[in-house]
Coordinates of C-alpha atoms in Angstrom, one line a residue:
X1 CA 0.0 0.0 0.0
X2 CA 1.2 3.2 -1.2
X3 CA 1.4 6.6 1.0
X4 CA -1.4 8.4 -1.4
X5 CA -3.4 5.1 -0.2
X6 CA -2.5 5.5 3.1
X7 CA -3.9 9.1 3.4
X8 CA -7.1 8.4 2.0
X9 CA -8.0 6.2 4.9
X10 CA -10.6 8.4 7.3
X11 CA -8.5 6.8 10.3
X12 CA -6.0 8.5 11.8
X13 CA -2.3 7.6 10.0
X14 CA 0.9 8.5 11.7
X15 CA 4.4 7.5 10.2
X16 CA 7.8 8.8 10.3
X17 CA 11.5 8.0 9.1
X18 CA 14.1 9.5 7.5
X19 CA 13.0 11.8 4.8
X20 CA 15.9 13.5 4.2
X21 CA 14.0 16.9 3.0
X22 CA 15.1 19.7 4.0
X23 CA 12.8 22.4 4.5
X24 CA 12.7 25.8 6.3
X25 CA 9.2 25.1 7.7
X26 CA 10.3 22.1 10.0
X27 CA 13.5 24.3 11.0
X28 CA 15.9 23.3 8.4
X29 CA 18.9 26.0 7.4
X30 CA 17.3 26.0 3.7
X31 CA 14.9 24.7 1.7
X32 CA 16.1 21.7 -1.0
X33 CA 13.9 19.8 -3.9
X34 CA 12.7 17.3 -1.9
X35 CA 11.9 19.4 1.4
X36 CA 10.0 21.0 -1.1
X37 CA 8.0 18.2 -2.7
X38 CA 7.3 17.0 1.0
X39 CA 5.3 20.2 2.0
X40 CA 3.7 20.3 -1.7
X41 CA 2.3 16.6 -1.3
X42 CA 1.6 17.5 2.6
X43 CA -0.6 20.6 1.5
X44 CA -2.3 19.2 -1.3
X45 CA -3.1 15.7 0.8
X46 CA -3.6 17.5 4.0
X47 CA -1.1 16.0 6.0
X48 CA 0.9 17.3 8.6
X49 CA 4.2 17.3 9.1
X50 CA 6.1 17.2 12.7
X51 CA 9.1 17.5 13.6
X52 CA 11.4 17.8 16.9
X53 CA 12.8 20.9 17.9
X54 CA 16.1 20.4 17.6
X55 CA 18.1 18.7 14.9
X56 CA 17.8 14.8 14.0
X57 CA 21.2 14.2 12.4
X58 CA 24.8 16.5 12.9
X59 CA 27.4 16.8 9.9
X60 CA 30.3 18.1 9.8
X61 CA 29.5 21.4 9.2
X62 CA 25.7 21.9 9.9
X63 CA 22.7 20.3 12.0
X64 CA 19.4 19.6 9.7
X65 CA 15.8 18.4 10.5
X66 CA 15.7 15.5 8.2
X67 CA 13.6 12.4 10.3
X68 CA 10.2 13.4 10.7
X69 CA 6.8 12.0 11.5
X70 CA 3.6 12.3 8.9
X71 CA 0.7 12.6 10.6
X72 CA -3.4 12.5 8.9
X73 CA -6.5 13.2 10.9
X74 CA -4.3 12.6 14.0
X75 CA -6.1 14.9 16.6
X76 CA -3.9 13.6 19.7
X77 CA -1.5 14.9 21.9
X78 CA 1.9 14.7 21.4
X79 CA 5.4 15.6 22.2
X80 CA 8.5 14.8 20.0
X81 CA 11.6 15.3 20.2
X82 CA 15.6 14.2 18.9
X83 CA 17.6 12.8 22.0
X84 CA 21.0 12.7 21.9
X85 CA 21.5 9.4 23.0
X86 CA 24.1 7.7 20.6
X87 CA 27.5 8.3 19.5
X88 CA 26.2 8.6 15.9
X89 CA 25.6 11.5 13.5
X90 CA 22.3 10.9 14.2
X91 CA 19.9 11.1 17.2
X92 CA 16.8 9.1 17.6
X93 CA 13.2 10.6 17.5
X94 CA 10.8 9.8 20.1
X95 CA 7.6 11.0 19.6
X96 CA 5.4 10.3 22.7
X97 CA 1.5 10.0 22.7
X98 CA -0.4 11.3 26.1
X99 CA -4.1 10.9 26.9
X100 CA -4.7 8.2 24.2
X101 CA -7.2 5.2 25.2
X102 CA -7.3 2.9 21.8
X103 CA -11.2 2.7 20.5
X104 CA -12.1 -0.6 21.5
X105 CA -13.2 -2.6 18.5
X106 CA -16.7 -3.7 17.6
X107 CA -18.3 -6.7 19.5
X108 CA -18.7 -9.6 17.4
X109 CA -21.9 -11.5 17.6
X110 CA -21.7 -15.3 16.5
X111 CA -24.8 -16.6 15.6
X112 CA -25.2 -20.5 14.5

């Protein structure tokens, strides 16, 4: 199943990775091609794009915001955030969900 799949579900969708867009809107230094054909696709799908507030991986010569988290009809609240937690060049996102009970799903009635 594709991502333009994905977004057409009414439920709420939430994925991230490593998208490796930079953009100026999720607090990258500039704004590439791809950074910009991630915000293009999130405004015309209506999907929202998070991102921590500090950077996700550290080169040589600059810091970007490059793992981020999609998010569609996701109403909940969250925090995320990059932890610098391993000796890598990059840090891990965590992106923590509060005050979120899972629907329970639909009795099922067996009838002979």
């Amino acid at each position: 199943m594709g991502i333009e799949n994905l977004m057409q579900l009414a439920y709420p969708c939430i994925f991230g990775g490593d998208f490796n867009a930079h953009n100026t809107a999720w607090g990258s230094i500039k704004t590439a091609t791809r950074g910009r054909k991630l915000k293009t696709f999130a405004n015309i799908t209506g999907l929202d794009i998070i991102a921590p507030p500090t950077p996700t991986r550290y080169g040589q010569h600059s810091a970007s915001f490059i793992d981020l988290a999609v998010t569609k009809n996701f109403l909940y609240p969250y925090n995320i955030t990059s932890v610098p937690e391993l000796s890598s060049d990059r840090n891990p996102v965590i992106l923590n969900f509060f005050n979120y009970n899972t629907p329970k799903p639909d009795k099922v009635f067996k009838t002979n």
